[in-house]
XYZ file of C-alpha atoms in Angstrom:
187
model
C 108.639 92.308 205.315
C 111.942 93.894 206.811
C 111.872 94.295 210.726
C 114.446 96.579 211.844
C 115.939 96.363 215.508
C 118.170 98.800 217.148
C 120.347 97.895 219.798
C 122.915 100.475 221.610
C 126.847 99.469 221.075
C 129.267 100.310 224.210
C 132.938 100.554 222.212
C 135.614 101.162 224.590
C 137.865 104.148 223.696
C 140.245 101.847 221.792
C 137.682 100.180 219.612
C 135.735 103.602 219.180
C 139.138 104.764 217.526
C 139.769 101.715 215.664
C 136.117 101.886 213.936
C 136.839 105.303 213.121
C 140.038 104.511 211.298
C 138.041 102.187 209.604
C 135.829 104.547 208.202
C 138.504 106.700 206.953
C 140.618 103.912 205.248
C 136.686 102.821 203.333
C 136.205 107.180 203.009
C 139.715 107.385 201.185
C 138.927 103.599 199.134
C 135.676 105.004 197.864
C 137.754 108.230 196.937
C 140.196 106.869 195.185
C 138.593 105.091 192.344
C 135.919 107.512 191.737
C 139.220 109.888 191.019
C 140.624 106.858 188.856
C 137.121 106.599 187.054
C 137.262 110.816 186.060
C 140.784 109.723 185.019
C 140.493 107.747 182.588
C 137.688 108.760 181.275
C 138.879 112.158 180.207
C 141.744 110.305 179.328
C 140.344 107.341 176.794
C 136.560 108.550 177.100
C 135.959 105.026 178.187
C 134.091 103.944 181.229
C 135.518 101.356 184.084
C 133.899 98.856 185.612
C 134.109 97.340 188.848
C 136.479 94.697 188.213
C 139.650 96.416 187.120
C 139.553 98.657 190.400
C 138.699 95.614 192.394
C 142.141 93.913 190.678
C 144.062 97.173 191.484
C 142.461 97.491 195.109
C 143.382 94.283 195.951
C 146.544 93.807 195.011
C 147.297 97.402 197.365
C 145.516 96.188 199.911
C 147.268 93.564 200.012
C 150.600 95.644 199.933
C 149.477 97.980 203.070
C 148.346 95.430 205.635
C 148.785 98.738 208.207
C 146.026 100.948 206.016
C 143.872 99.325 203.588
C 144.769 95.717 205.246
C 142.405 96.872 208.064
C 138.939 96.652 205.683
C 137.663 93.175 205.084
C 137.786 91.789 201.411
C 134.283 92.178 201.277
C 134.578 95.554 202.847
C 136.775 96.700 199.352
C 134.144 94.566 197.124
C 130.799 96.336 198.878
C 132.896 99.945 198.147
C 133.531 99.202 194.811
C 130.288 97.769 193.974
C 128.297 100.975 196.114
C 130.819 103.545 193.737
C 129.659 101.576 190.661
C 125.970 101.642 191.576
C 126.278 105.355 191.801
C 128.120 105.997 187.942
C 125.197 103.849 186.622
C 122.355 105.481 188.443
C 124.121 108.368 187.236
C 124.421 107.448 183.789
C 120.477 106.214 183.761
C 119.515 109.631 184.893
C 121.247 111.099 182.349
C 119.787 109.490 179.865
C 116.229 109.408 181.108
C 116.605 113.267 180.878
C 116.341 114.009 184.772
C 118.875 115.746 186.645
C 122.215 113.584 186.805
C 123.860 114.000 190.015
C 127.681 113.186 189.300
C 129.349 110.840 192.121
C 130.894 112.763 195.059
C 134.063 113.039 196.895
C 133.105 112.311 200.027
C 134.269 113.961 203.216
C 134.928 112.841 206.307
C 131.071 113.978 207.094
C 129.868 112.501 204.309
C 130.837 109.520 204.554
C 128.979 107.473 207.382
C 128.818 103.909 206.709
C 131.063 100.407 205.480
C 129.587 97.683 204.348
C 131.042 93.809 204.987
C 128.894 90.436 204.572
C 127.799 88.392 208.304
C 130.611 85.918 209.496
C 133.000 87.495 207.061
C 133.880 90.517 209.205
C 130.889 90.970 211.719
C 128.655 89.010 213.721
C 126.697 88.818 217.018
C 127.910 86.767 219.574
C 126.932 86.126 223.195
C 130.100 85.458 225.768
C 130.147 83.216 228.193
C 128.108 85.581 231.031
C 125.181 85.819 228.790
C 126.094 88.706 227.396
C 125.047 89.778 223.454
C 128.599 91.012 222.024
C 128.765 92.677 218.076
C 132.554 90.992 216.652
C 133.797 92.994 214.033
C 136.915 91.835 212.409
C 140.082 94.269 213.734
C 138.279 95.949 216.010
C 137.225 93.211 218.532
C 133.881 92.598 220.632
C 131.859 95.234 221.166
C 129.146 95.554 224.136
C 125.893 95.752 222.707
C 122.366 96.883 224.973
C 120.537 93.742 223.822
C 116.812 95.037 225.012
C 115.121 92.753 223.301
C 115.413 89.841 220.819
C 114.782 88.777 217.598
C 111.319 87.735 216.307
C 111.330 84.081 215.118
C 114.462 82.589 216.468
C 115.611 82.269 213.445
C 119.898 82.386 213.524
C 121.656 85.522 213.148
C 123.348 84.986 209.782
C 119.950 85.471 208.432
C 120.327 89.421 209.423
C 121.935 92.688 207.953
C 123.935 94.686 210.802
C 124.253 99.052 210.107
C 127.115 100.158 212.998
C 126.937 104.091 213.643
C 130.007 105.155 214.702
C 129.213 108.645 215.192
C 126.425 107.343 217.284
C 126.972 103.863 218.932
C 124.239 101.705 217.589
C 123.274 98.635 215.988
C 120.454 98.085 213.491
C 119.264 94.528 212.672
C 117.011 94.103 209.579
C 115.093 91.211 209.544
C 114.000 90.357 205.970
C 111.439 87.886 205.800
C 111.965 86.610 202.311
C 115.957 87.592 201.544
C 118.138 85.321 198.113
C 120.683 87.264 199.080
C 124.014 87.200 201.077
C 122.987 89.091 204.444
C 125.532 92.555 204.920
C 127.056 93.989 208.130
C 126.945 97.526 208.083
C 129.319 100.199 209.528
C 128.210 103.298 209.819
């Protein structure tokens, strides 16, 4: 069973701008490999998997520290995995004879999340006054309205988080039996 907890975030204006900038960079990062896959398929007739785009965008991220470099490396990996998953689902549905639904380019109103692993880009913290804060890499610590504690008293690193930029909410998911690494999702 998975429990969900929602907490309201109170980002400062500067933090809100940085979160929106990161979301924009993530959207561009999603659209660029999508275009790369389409172009490669039209030119060669072969599909591109996760690994070649990761090497390209990893190097591009290092070359542009003021834009894509602001994104966490795991955010870049998760974005490419998201696109790879969309293509696998497209080909699975095509093979099954269902309506395939080709992966779309994402406009600013259709792209709502970035993902990163907990403790590698985002983390819930407590300050010296006992207030809960959500730390996001390159954004800083954002105030959290922590109105109820997480059940079980288990450590926070076993949680999955979602942060909404348009409506500042933090959703903490508490999986009871998870073998995968937890992920923080920036919406």
